[in-house]
Short mmCIF file of C-alpha atoms and ligand atoms in Angstrom, two decimals:
data_model
loop_
_atom_site.label_atom_id
_atom_site.label_comp_id
_atom_site.label_asym_id
_atom_site.label_seq_id
_atom_site.Cartn_x
_atom_site.Cartn_y
_atom_site.Cartn_z
CA UNK A 287 -85.98 169.11 -5.67
CA UNK A 288 -82.71 170.57 -6.96
CA UNK A 289 -79.73 168.23 -7.35
CA UNK A 290 -77.16 168.47 -4.61
CA UNK A 291 -73.50 168.42 -5.58
CA UNK A 292 -70.94 166.93 -3.24
CA UNK A 293 -67.25 167.55 -2.65
CA UNK A 294 -66.45 164.13 -1.17
CA UNK A 295 -67.40 160.75 -2.66
CA UNK A 296 -70.75 159.78 -1.14
CA UNK A 297 -69.83 156.26 -0.12
CA UNK A 298 -69.23 154.05 2.87
CA UNK A 299 -65.66 152.92 2.53
CA UNK A 300 -63.76 151.27 5.34
CA UNK A 301 -59.98 151.03 4.82
CA UNK A 302 -59.26 149.84 8.39
CA UNK A 303 -61.33 148.13 11.03
CA UNK A 304 -62.96 150.68 13.33
CA UNK A 305 -61.47 152.37 15.22
CA UNK A 306 -58.37 152.53 13.00
CA UNK A 307 -54.84 153.10 14.34
CA UNK A 308 -54.92 156.94 14.24
CA UNK A 309 -58.30 157.04 15.99
CA UNK A 310 -56.96 154.64 18.63
CA UNK A 311 -53.93 156.88 19.18
CA UNK A 312 -56.24 159.87 19.62
CA UNK A 313 -58.41 157.91 22.04
CA UNK A 314 -55.32 157.31 24.19
CA UNK A 315 -54.33 160.99 24.12
CA UNK A 316 -57.91 161.99 24.84
CA UNK A 317 -58.03 159.81 27.94
CA UNK A 318 -55.15 161.77 29.43
CA UNK A 319 -56.36 165.20 28.35
CA UNK A 320 -60.16 165.30 28.14
CA UNK A 321 -62.56 165.02 31.08
CA UNK A 322 -63.99 161.52 31.40
CA UNK A 323 -67.49 162.99 31.76
CA UNK A 324 -67.72 163.83 28.06
CA UNK A 325 -68.81 160.79 26.06
CA UNK A 326 -68.77 160.05 22.31
CA UNK A 327 -71.02 157.58 20.52
CA UNK A 328 -68.69 156.64 17.67
CA UNK A 329 -65.12 155.45 18.34
CA UNK A 330 -63.59 157.34 15.40
CA UNK A 331 -62.13 160.84 15.10
CA UNK A 332 -63.40 163.02 12.26
CA UNK A 333 -61.36 165.15 9.84
CA UNK A 334 -63.77 165.88 7.01
CA UNK A 335 -67.48 165.70 6.28
CA UNK A 336 -69.77 166.49 3.36
CA UNK A 337 -73.34 165.58 2.46
CA UNK A 338 -74.03 162.22 4.05
CA UNK A 339 -70.47 161.19 4.87
CA UNK A 340 -67.95 161.74 7.64
CA UNK A 341 -64.30 160.88 6.93
CA UNK A 342 -62.12 159.83 9.87
CA UNK A 343 -58.39 160.29 10.60
CA UNK A 344 -57.62 156.86 9.13
CA UNK A 345 -59.32 157.64 5.83
CA UNK A 346 -62.50 155.67 6.53
CA UNK A 347 -65.64 157.13 5.01
CA UNK A 348 -68.72 156.65 7.22
CA UNK A 349 -72.40 157.20 6.57
CA UNK A 350 -73.76 159.97 8.79
CA UNK A 351 -77.21 159.27 10.23
CA UNK A 352 -76.77 161.67 13.17
CA UNK A 353 -75.91 165.14 11.80
CA UNK A 354 -74.02 165.85 15.02
CA UNK A 355 -77.37 165.51 16.85
CA UNK A 356 -79.63 167.25 14.33
CA UNK A 357 -77.29 170.14 13.58
CA UNK A 358 -75.76 169.77 10.12
CA UNK A 359 -79.02 169.60 8.18
CA UNK A 360 -77.46 171.54 5.27
CA UNK A 361 -74.31 169.37 5.44
CA UNK A 362 -71.27 169.73 7.69
CA UNK A 363 -69.28 171.69 5.10
CA UNK A 364 -72.03 173.33 3.11
CA UNK A 365 -70.17 175.50 0.54
CA UNK A 366 -72.44 178.53 1.00
CA UNK A 367 -72.10 178.36 4.77
CA UNK A 368 -68.33 177.86 4.52
CA UNK A 369 -67.99 180.87 2.19
CA UNK A 370 -70.15 183.07 4.43
CA UNK A 371 -68.10 182.10 7.48
CA UNK A 372 -64.79 182.80 5.71
CA UNK A 373 -66.01 186.14 4.37
CA UNK A 374 -67.31 187.28 7.74
CA UNK A 375 -64.20 186.07 9.60
CA UNK A 376 -62.01 188.03 7.19
CA UNK A 377 -63.77 191.25 8.32
CA UNK A 378 -64.66 190.82 11.94
CA UNK A 379 -65.10 187.79 14.14
CA UNK A 380 -66.50 189.64 17.11
CA UNK A 381 -67.28 193.05 18.48
CA UNK A 382 -70.01 191.98 20.94
CA UNK A 383 -73.55 193.01 19.97
CA UNK A 384 -73.85 194.68 23.39
CA UNK A 385 -70.84 196.90 22.59
CA UNK A 386 -70.75 197.64 18.86
CA UNK A 387 -73.75 196.05 17.15
CA UNK A 388 -73.82 194.82 13.55
CA UNK A 389 -76.33 194.05 10.81
CA UNK A 390 -76.09 190.23 10.77
CA UNK A 391 -77.78 189.95 14.17
CA UNK A 392 -80.70 192.08 12.99
CA UNK A 393 -80.98 190.10 9.76
CA UNK A 394 -81.17 186.79 11.65
CA UNK A 395 -83.77 188.27 14.02
CA UNK A 396 -85.88 189.51 11.09
CA UNK A 397 -85.76 186.11 9.44
CA UNK A 398 -86.68 184.19 12.60
CA UNK A 399 -89.54 186.58 13.27
CA UNK A 400 -90.80 185.77 9.78
CA UNK A 401 -90.16 182.01 9.80
CA UNK A 402 -91.51 181.02 13.23
CA UNK A 403 -95.22 180.15 13.50
CA UNK A 404 -97.73 183.01 13.64
CA UNK A 405 -97.86 186.39 11.88
CA UNK A 406 -98.09 188.48 15.05
CA UNK A 407 -95.51 191.10 16.02
CA UNK A 408 -92.34 189.29 17.19
CA UNK A 409 -88.90 189.97 18.61
CA UNK A 410 -85.77 187.79 18.77
CA UNK A 411 -82.76 187.53 21.06
CA UNK A 412 -79.71 185.43 20.16
CA UNK A 413 -77.52 183.14 22.28
CA UNK A 414 -74.89 180.42 21.84
CA UNK A 415 -76.46 177.14 22.88
CA UNK A 416 -79.84 175.53 23.18
CA UNK A 417 -79.66 175.41 26.97
CA UNK A 418 -78.94 179.13 27.06
CA UNK A 419 -81.97 179.83 24.87
CA UNK A 420 -84.19 177.76 27.17
CA UNK A 421 -82.83 179.53 30.29
CA UNK A 422 -83.62 182.87 28.72
CA UNK A 423 -87.09 181.88 27.53
CA UNK A 424 -87.89 181.03 31.15
CA UNK A 425 -86.36 184.32 32.37
CA UNK A 426 -88.51 186.24 29.90
CA UNK A 427 -91.70 184.34 30.79
CA UNK A 428 -91.15 184.89 34.51
CA UNK A 429 -90.47 188.58 34.18
CA UNK A 430 -93.33 189.20 31.77
CA UNK A 431 -95.92 187.31 33.83
CA UNK A 432 -94.63 188.13 37.32
CA UNK A 433 -95.12 184.40 38.09
CA UNK A 434 -92.52 181.79 38.96
CA UNK A 435 -93.65 178.21 38.37
CA UNK A 436 -92.65 176.38 35.19
CA UNK A 437 -94.13 173.13 33.90
CA UNK A 438 -92.01 170.59 32.02
CA UNK A 439 -92.95 167.05 31.03
CA UNK A 440 -91.94 163.44 31.50
CA UNK A 441 -89.22 162.47 28.97
CA UNK A 442 -88.30 166.15 28.43
CA UNK A 443 -84.81 167.25 27.50
CA UNK A 444 -83.94 170.93 27.70
CA UNK A 445 -80.20 171.06 28.46
CA UNK A 446 -77.43 170.59 30.97
CA UNK A 447 -77.17 173.94 32.80
CA UNK A 448 -78.68 174.19 36.28
CA UNK A 449 -82.14 175.43 35.30
CA UNK A 450 -82.31 173.24 32.19
CA UNK A 451 -81.17 170.15 34.15
CA UNK A 452 -84.12 170.81 36.41
CA UNK A 453 -86.37 170.91 33.33
CA UNK A 454 -84.82 167.75 31.87
CA UNK A 455 -86.51 164.56 33.05
CA UNK A 456 -83.87 161.86 32.95
CA UNK A 457 -81.54 161.41 35.90
CA UNK A 458 -78.74 159.32 34.37
CA UNK A 459 -76.59 160.65 32.84
CA UNK A 460 -77.85 164.23 32.87
CA UNK A 461 -78.70 165.04 36.49
CA UNK A 462 -77.48 162.36 38.83
CA UNK A 463 -75.48 163.96 41.68
CA UNK A 464 -75.41 167.39 40.01
CA UNK A 465 -78.07 168.95 42.26
CA UNK A 466 -79.47 170.88 43.99
CA UNK A 467 -81.68 171.93 41.11
CA UNK A 468 -83.55 175.16 40.45
CA UNK A 469 -86.85 175.43 42.33
CA UNK A 470 -90.39 175.96 41.03
CA UNK A 471 -90.18 173.35 38.26
CA UNK A 472 -93.14 170.93 38.07
CA UNK A 473 -93.19 167.77 35.99
CA UNK A 474 -96.36 166.60 34.27
CA UNK A 475 -97.24 163.48 32.29
CA UNK A 476 -96.47 163.76 28.57
CA UNK A 477 -98.40 162.15 25.73
CA UNK A 478 -96.62 158.91 24.73
CA UNK A 479 -99.16 157.10 22.55
CA UNK A 480 -97.21 153.83 22.29
CA UNK A 481 -97.01 153.52 26.06
CA UNK A 482 -100.07 155.33 27.47
CA UNK A 483 -102.52 154.55 24.67
CA UNK A 484 -104.24 157.86 25.35
CA UNK A 485 -105.97 160.13 22.89
CA UNK A 486 -104.28 163.57 22.71
CA UNK A 487 -107.18 165.45 24.25
CA UNK A 488 -107.48 163.00 27.13
CA UNK A 489 -103.72 163.14 27.83
CA UNK A 490 -103.83 166.96 27.78
CA UNK A 491 -106.86 167.06 30.10
CA UNK A 492 -104.96 164.85 32.54
CA UNK A 493 -101.91 167.14 32.52
CA UNK A 494 -104.03 170.29 32.77
CA UNK A 495 -106.02 168.87 35.69
CA UNK A 496 -102.79 168.16 37.56
CA UNK A 497 -101.43 171.63 36.77
CA UNK A 498 -104.58 173.25 38.12
CA UNK A 499 -104.63 171.12 41.26
CA UNK A 500 -100.91 171.12 42.05
CA UNK A 501 -99.76 174.58 40.93
CA UNK A 502 -102.69 176.78 39.96
CA UNK A 503 -102.65 178.80 36.76
CA UNK A 504 -102.17 182.02 38.74
CA UNK A 505 -98.69 180.88 39.86
CA UNK A 506 -97.61 179.45 36.53
CA UNK A 507 -95.28 181.49 34.32
CA UNK A 508 -94.71 178.99 31.51
CA UNK A 509 -95.28 175.56 30.07
CA UNK A 510 -92.30 174.32 28.07
CA UNK A 511 -92.49 171.35 25.72
CA UNK A 512 -90.67 169.84 22.76
CA UNK A 513 -93.32 169.36 20.01
CA UNK A 514 -91.61 166.03 19.30
CA UNK A 515 -89.59 164.97 22.33
CA UNK A 516 -85.99 164.41 21.26
CA UNK A 517 -83.53 162.90 23.73
CA UNK A 518 -86.48 161.38 25.62
CA UNK A 519 -87.23 159.05 22.70
CA UNK A 520 -88.49 160.88 19.59
CA UNK A 521 -91.93 160.75 21.14
CA UNK A 522 -94.62 162.23 18.91
CA UNK A 523 -97.53 163.29 21.13
CA UNK A 524 -101.00 162.07 20.17
CA UNK A 525 -102.75 164.57 17.90
CA UNK A 526 -104.64 167.18 19.85
CA UNK A 527 -102.32 167.11 22.87
CA UNK A 528 -100.24 170.15 21.91
CA UNK A 529 -103.13 172.34 20.69
CA UNK A 530 -105.09 171.62 23.89
CA UNK A 531 -102.11 172.62 26.04
CA UNK A 532 -101.46 175.74 23.96
CA UNK A 533 -105.13 176.77 24.17
CA UNK A 534 -105.19 176.28 27.94
CA UNK A 535 -102.04 178.39 28.28
CA UNK A 536 -103.56 181.16 26.20
CA UNK A 537 -106.78 181.14 28.21
CA UNK A 538 -104.82 181.35 31.48
CA UNK A 539 -102.11 183.89 30.67
CA UNK A 540 -99.43 181.20 30.79
CA UNK A 541 -96.52 181.50 28.35
CA UNK A 542 -96.43 178.49 26.01
CA UNK A 543 -92.80 177.79 25.06
CA UNK A 544 -92.11 175.38 22.19
CA UNK A 545 -88.58 174.01 22.47
CA UNK A 546 -87.83 173.51 18.77
CA UNK A 547 -84.10 173.12 19.32
CA UNK A 548 -84.03 169.60 17.88
CA UNK A 549 -87.16 169.73 15.72
CA UNK A 550 -86.59 173.09 14.03
CA UNK A 551 -85.40 174.20 10.62
CA UNK A 552 -87.08 171.69 8.30
CA UNK A 553 -85.96 168.63 10.27
CA UNK A 554 -89.51 167.29 10.58
CA UNK A 555 -90.58 168.28 7.07
CA UNK A 556 -91.82 171.79 7.84
CA UNK A 557 -89.92 174.80 9.18
CA UNK A 558 -90.97 173.94 12.72
CA UNK A 559 -92.70 170.91 14.24
CA UNK A 560 -95.31 173.29 15.71
CA UNK A 561 -96.51 173.99 12.15
CA UNK A 562 -97.82 170.45 11.85
CA UNK A 563 -100.80 171.04 14.16
CA UNK A 564 -101.00 174.77 13.54
CA UNK A 565 -99.74 175.71 16.99
CA UNK A 566 -98.56 179.27 17.53
CA UNK A 567 -96.25 179.27 20.56
CA UNK A 568 -95.72 182.44 22.61
CA UNK A 569 -91.98 181.76 22.59
CA UNK A 570 -89.90 179.40 20.45
CA UNK A 571 -86.41 178.24 21.44
CA UNK A 572 -84.09 177.34 18.57
CA UNK A 573 -80.49 176.20 18.06
CA UNK A 574 -78.85 173.20 16.32
CA UNK A 575 -79.97 173.33 12.66
CA UNK A 576 -80.08 177.13 12.61
CA UNK A 577 -76.52 177.88 11.46
CA UNK A 578 -75.05 174.92 9.55
CA UNK A 579 -72.92 173.79 12.49
CA UNK A 580 -71.87 177.14 13.97
CA UNK A 581 -72.99 177.72 17.56
CA UNK A 582 -76.06 179.94 17.57
CA UNK A 583 -79.36 179.83 19.44
CA UNK A 584 -82.41 182.03 19.64
CA UNK A 585 -85.58 182.88 21.48
CA UNK A 586 -88.25 184.30 19.19
CA UNK A 587 -91.74 185.23 20.25
CA UNK A 588 -94.42 187.71 21.11
CA UNK A 589 -93.05 191.25 21.04
CA UNK A 590 -94.87 192.19 24.24
CA UNK A 591 -93.13 189.39 26.15
CA UNK A 592 -89.62 190.01 24.83
CA UNK A 593 -89.94 193.77 25.08
CA UNK A 594 -91.14 193.50 28.67
CA UNK A 595 -87.53 192.90 29.71
CA UNK A 596 -85.60 196.01 30.79
CA UNK A 597 -82.68 197.09 28.57
CA UNK A 598 -79.58 195.18 29.67
CA UNK A 599 -81.66 192.33 31.12
CA UNK A 600 -80.78 189.95 28.28
CA UNK A 601 -77.43 189.32 26.61
CA UNK A 602 -74.06 187.60 26.85
CA UNK A 603 -70.60 188.19 25.38
CA UNK A 604 -70.96 185.95 22.35
CA UNK A 605 -74.71 185.80 21.80
CA UNK A 606 -75.40 186.30 18.09
CA UNK A 607 -71.71 186.21 17.17
CA UNK A 608 -71.21 187.76 13.68
CA UNK A 609 -69.64 184.62 12.17
CA UNK A 610 -72.48 182.47 13.53
CA UNK A 611 -75.03 184.96 12.17
CA UNK A 612 -73.41 184.92 8.72
CA UNK A 613 -73.54 181.12 8.81
CA UNK A 614 -77.21 181.21 9.84
CA UNK A 615 -78.17 183.52 6.98
CA UNK A 616 -76.42 181.21 4.49
CA UNK A 617 -77.91 178.09 6.06
CA UNK A 618 -81.44 179.54 6.07
CA UNK A 619 -81.03 180.59 2.42
CA UNK A 620 -79.91 177.09 1.54
CA UNK A 621 -82.69 175.36 3.50
CA UNK A 622 -85.11 177.38 1.42
CA UNK A 623 -83.48 177.31 -2.01
CA UNK A 624 -82.74 173.56 -1.89
CA UNK A 625 -86.21 172.95 -0.42
CA UNK A 626 -84.80 170.78 2.34
CA UNK A 627 -88.22 170.52 4.00
CA UNK A 628 -89.31 168.43 0.98
CA UNK A 629 -86.15 166.41 1.27
CA UNK A 630 -86.95 165.72 4.93
CA UNK A 631 -90.36 164.38 3.87
CA UNK A 632 -88.71 162.37 1.10
CA UNK A 633 -86.35 160.81 3.67
CA UNK A 634 -89.38 159.73 5.71
CA UNK A 635 -90.96 158.21 2.60
CA UNK A 636 -87.85 156.14 1.96
CA UNK A 637 -87.14 155.15 5.54
CA UNK A 638 -90.56 154.34 7.02
CA UNK A 639 -91.40 151.39 4.71
CA UNK A 640 -87.91 149.95 5.25
CA UNK A 641 -88.36 150.22 9.01
CA UNK A 642 -91.81 148.62 8.74
CA UNK A 643 -90.45 145.55 6.96
CA UNK A 644 -87.65 145.38 9.49
CA UNK A 645 -90.24 145.35 12.27
CA UNK A 646 -92.03 142.41 10.60
CA UNK A 647 -88.79 140.53 10.06
CA UNK A 648 -87.29 140.97 13.55
CA UNK A 649 -90.19 141.18 16.00
CA UNK A 650 -88.17 143.50 18.25
CA UNK A 651 -89.51 146.85 17.00
CA UNK A 652 -92.47 147.93 19.12
CA UNK A 653 -93.05 151.28 17.49
CA UNK A 654 -91.93 153.24 14.43
CA UNK A 655 -92.44 156.96 14.73
CA UNK A 656 -91.27 160.46 13.94
CA UNK A 657 -91.69 162.90 11.10
CA UNK A 658 -89.51 163.91 8.20
CA UNK A 659 -85.85 163.22 8.92
CA UNK A 660 -86.45 162.77 12.67
CA UNK A 661 -87.36 159.09 12.83
CA UNK A 662 -87.07 156.38 15.42
CA UNK A 663 -87.69 152.75 16.23
CA UNK A 664 -88.42 151.56 19.74
CA UNK A 665 -86.64 148.30 20.55
CA UNK A 666 -88.56 145.91 22.81
CA UNK A 667 -88.48 142.29 23.94
CA UNK A 668 -90.48 140.24 21.37
CA UNK A 669 -94.19 140.06 21.99
CA UNK A 670 -94.08 142.71 24.76
CA UNK A 671 -93.56 146.45 25.05
CA UNK A 672 -90.72 145.93 27.52
CA UNK A 673 -87.78 148.15 26.51
CA UNK A 674 -84.62 146.32 25.45
CA UNK A 675 -81.78 148.72 26.17
CA UNK A 676 -79.15 145.98 26.02
CA UNK A 677 -80.05 144.97 22.48
CA UNK A 678 -80.28 148.64 21.47
CA UNK A 679 -76.76 149.31 22.70
CA UNK A 680 -75.36 146.18 21.04
CA UNK A 681 -76.95 147.18 17.75
CA UNK A 682 -75.63 150.75 17.98
CA UNK A 683 -72.09 149.55 18.70
CA UNK A 684 -72.16 147.09 15.80
CA UNK A 685 -73.70 149.63 13.40
CA UNK A 686 -71.02 152.18 14.31
CA UNK A 687 -68.30 149.55 13.82
CA UNK A 688 -69.76 148.85 10.36
CA UNK A 689 -69.20 152.46 9.33
CA UNK A 690 -72.58 154.06 10.03
CA UNK A 691 -72.79 156.86 12.59
CA UNK A 692 -76.09 156.22 14.35
CA UNK A 693 -77.47 157.47 17.65
CA UNK A 694 -79.70 156.08 20.35
CA UNK A 695 -81.83 157.90 22.91
CA UNK A 696 -84.85 157.47 25.13
CA UNK A 697 -85.82 157.47 28.78
CA UNK A 698 -85.44 153.68 28.67
CA UNK A 699 -82.34 153.74 26.41
CA UNK A 700 -84.12 151.64 23.78
CA UNK A 701 -84.63 154.06 20.90
CA UNK A 702 -82.65 153.94 17.68
CA UNK A 703 -82.97 157.35 16.11
CA UNK A 704 -82.28 158.61 12.64
CA UNK A 705 -81.24 162.21 12.07
CA UNK A 706 -79.49 162.18 8.70
CA UNK A 707 -78.29 165.41 7.13
CA UNK A 708 -81.16 166.57 4.92
CA UNK A 709 -78.69 166.60 2.01
CA UNK A 710 -77.90 162.87 2.24
CA UNK A 711 -78.32 161.01 -1.07
CA UNK A 712 -81.05 158.38 -1.36
CA UNK A 713 -78.45 155.68 -2.07
CA UNK A 714 -76.46 156.42 1.07
CA UNK A 715 -79.56 156.65 3.24
CA UNK A 716 -80.75 153.26 1.95
CA UNK A 717 -77.32 151.73 2.51
CA UNK A 718 -77.23 153.08 6.07
CA UNK A 719 -80.68 151.65 6.76
CA UNK A 720 -79.63 148.31 5.23
CA UNK A 721 -76.66 148.18 7.61
CA UNK A 722 -78.94 148.85 10.58
CA UNK A 723 -81.33 146.20 9.24
CA UNK A 724 -78.75 143.46 8.86
CA UNK A 725 -77.20 144.19 12.26
CA UNK A 726 -80.62 144.19 13.94
CA UNK A 727 -81.62 140.94 12.24
CA UNK A 728 -78.38 139.24 13.29
CA UNK A 729 -78.63 140.49 16.89
CA UNK A 730 -82.29 139.58 17.15
CA UNK A 731 -81.41 136.06 15.94
CA UNK A 732 -83.32 136.38 12.64
N1 LIG B 29 -83.57 171.37 23.97
C1 LIG B 29 -84.98 169.87 22.64
O1 LIG B 29 -82.55 168.58 21.97
C2 LIG B 29 -79.95 169.41 22.88
C3 LIG B 29 -78.10 167.17 23.73
C4 LIG B 29 -77.04 166.20 23.71
P1 LIG B 29 -77.60 172.56 23.71
N2 LIG B 29 -80.03 168.02 22.55
C5 LIG B 29 -78.81 167.30 22.42
C6 LIG B 29 -76.37 166.06 25.03
O2 LIG B 29 -76.30 164.92 25.49
O3 LIG B 29 -75.89 167.06 25.58
C7 LIG B 29 -81.22 170.11 23.25
C8 LIG B 29 -82.47 169.65 22.77
C9 LIG B 29 -83.64 170.32 23.16
C10 LIG B 29 -82.39 171.83 24.43
C11 LIG B 29 -81.20 171.23 24.08
C12 LIG B 29 -79.93 171.81 24.60
O4 LIG B 29 -79.17 172.35 23.56
O5 LIG B 29 -77.22 173.34 22.49
O6 LIG B 29 -76.98 171.18 23.78
O7 LIG B 29 -77.40 173.34 24.97
#
């Protein structure tokens, strides 16, 4: 693995208690200006970031174990990405691909066609956000199949727009009181080995049986699934679950959509999480890690599906913005040249044993799971598998206050998740994990 050079000192360094005075001032201003519905996990306001650190307005340097929710895999100020953005912005920031197209869009499409699983003929269309990509994947699947029903799973997260809220499983905070939701969405049981104890094939057979009885393959346009469920709890399905679903879809003319928005771009140790079990989705939705922090999203998949849509049927003012495309090309180059997929696997090798000893020491970790740099621990009441959301929240608050940006998730709010930038140094990663460890031990009374 090549050495990574950093612009900022890679250290946790607190010069005030958190939040510091400038962050507190901004929190007051924010309260009067920003909608209360937007939350933030850390109480500090950022001014700079590089590698594994985020620097706040008070000069505190924090360890980043969140990557802005799995986005800044190449770092939040990757020099190649920054240079590509500046260069592109100096020429043109926007013309609209639907008005005066440009090469960057085509280049990104070519690369995604190459990088996504399968060597069949593919096409790509670009958007701004993950939710928009998911919406469009469903539009494409419906038009191409002439069918309407869509299957999503328990614990799924696919976005916050109307259709994607309907696909998302969890009511609070994502859906509660925001309905009515889009019709023709059916929810099926997912594979959650820690909680259902089912073998992947058995779990898939159960879901498929329900699909056949409740919907019927002839009415079903698409099955959409995250290969590792993200917001729902970093749930890795039992082996065999995903291939069985994908095979059933193929046999029944149902479009299999892999939502790789959180799992994509080397996060799990390969380009896409689908690669792990050799799944070849019909459509892949991507965003987050694709463009080093610039907003860009994509749907890539079978040429016959994407080309089934009439000219003008897909688009949007900003989709595939030239600056975002330039950033994506630089980020994809960097992911490859710095072999960040290996680094993701290396992060797992460092973190998993530390989490295992923490489980032994505290007795409150029911499950350790995930792949590459998408790792999680499930916090439970000792001796049971009962979720402990209260302890999870207390730990997260204390870890953040100690200068480590760390996120939680999960249907039951009891998952501590790790999504470090893939460029984090070993030392900083270990220090971040040590902070989590000592906080967890103290809170669990150990
Ligand atoms: N699909 C698998 O993980 C975004 C959402 C955070 P957007 N996940 C983070 C929040 O609380 O809003 C996500 C995802 C998967 C779709 C999306 C949606 O992507 O870019 O946030 O629209």
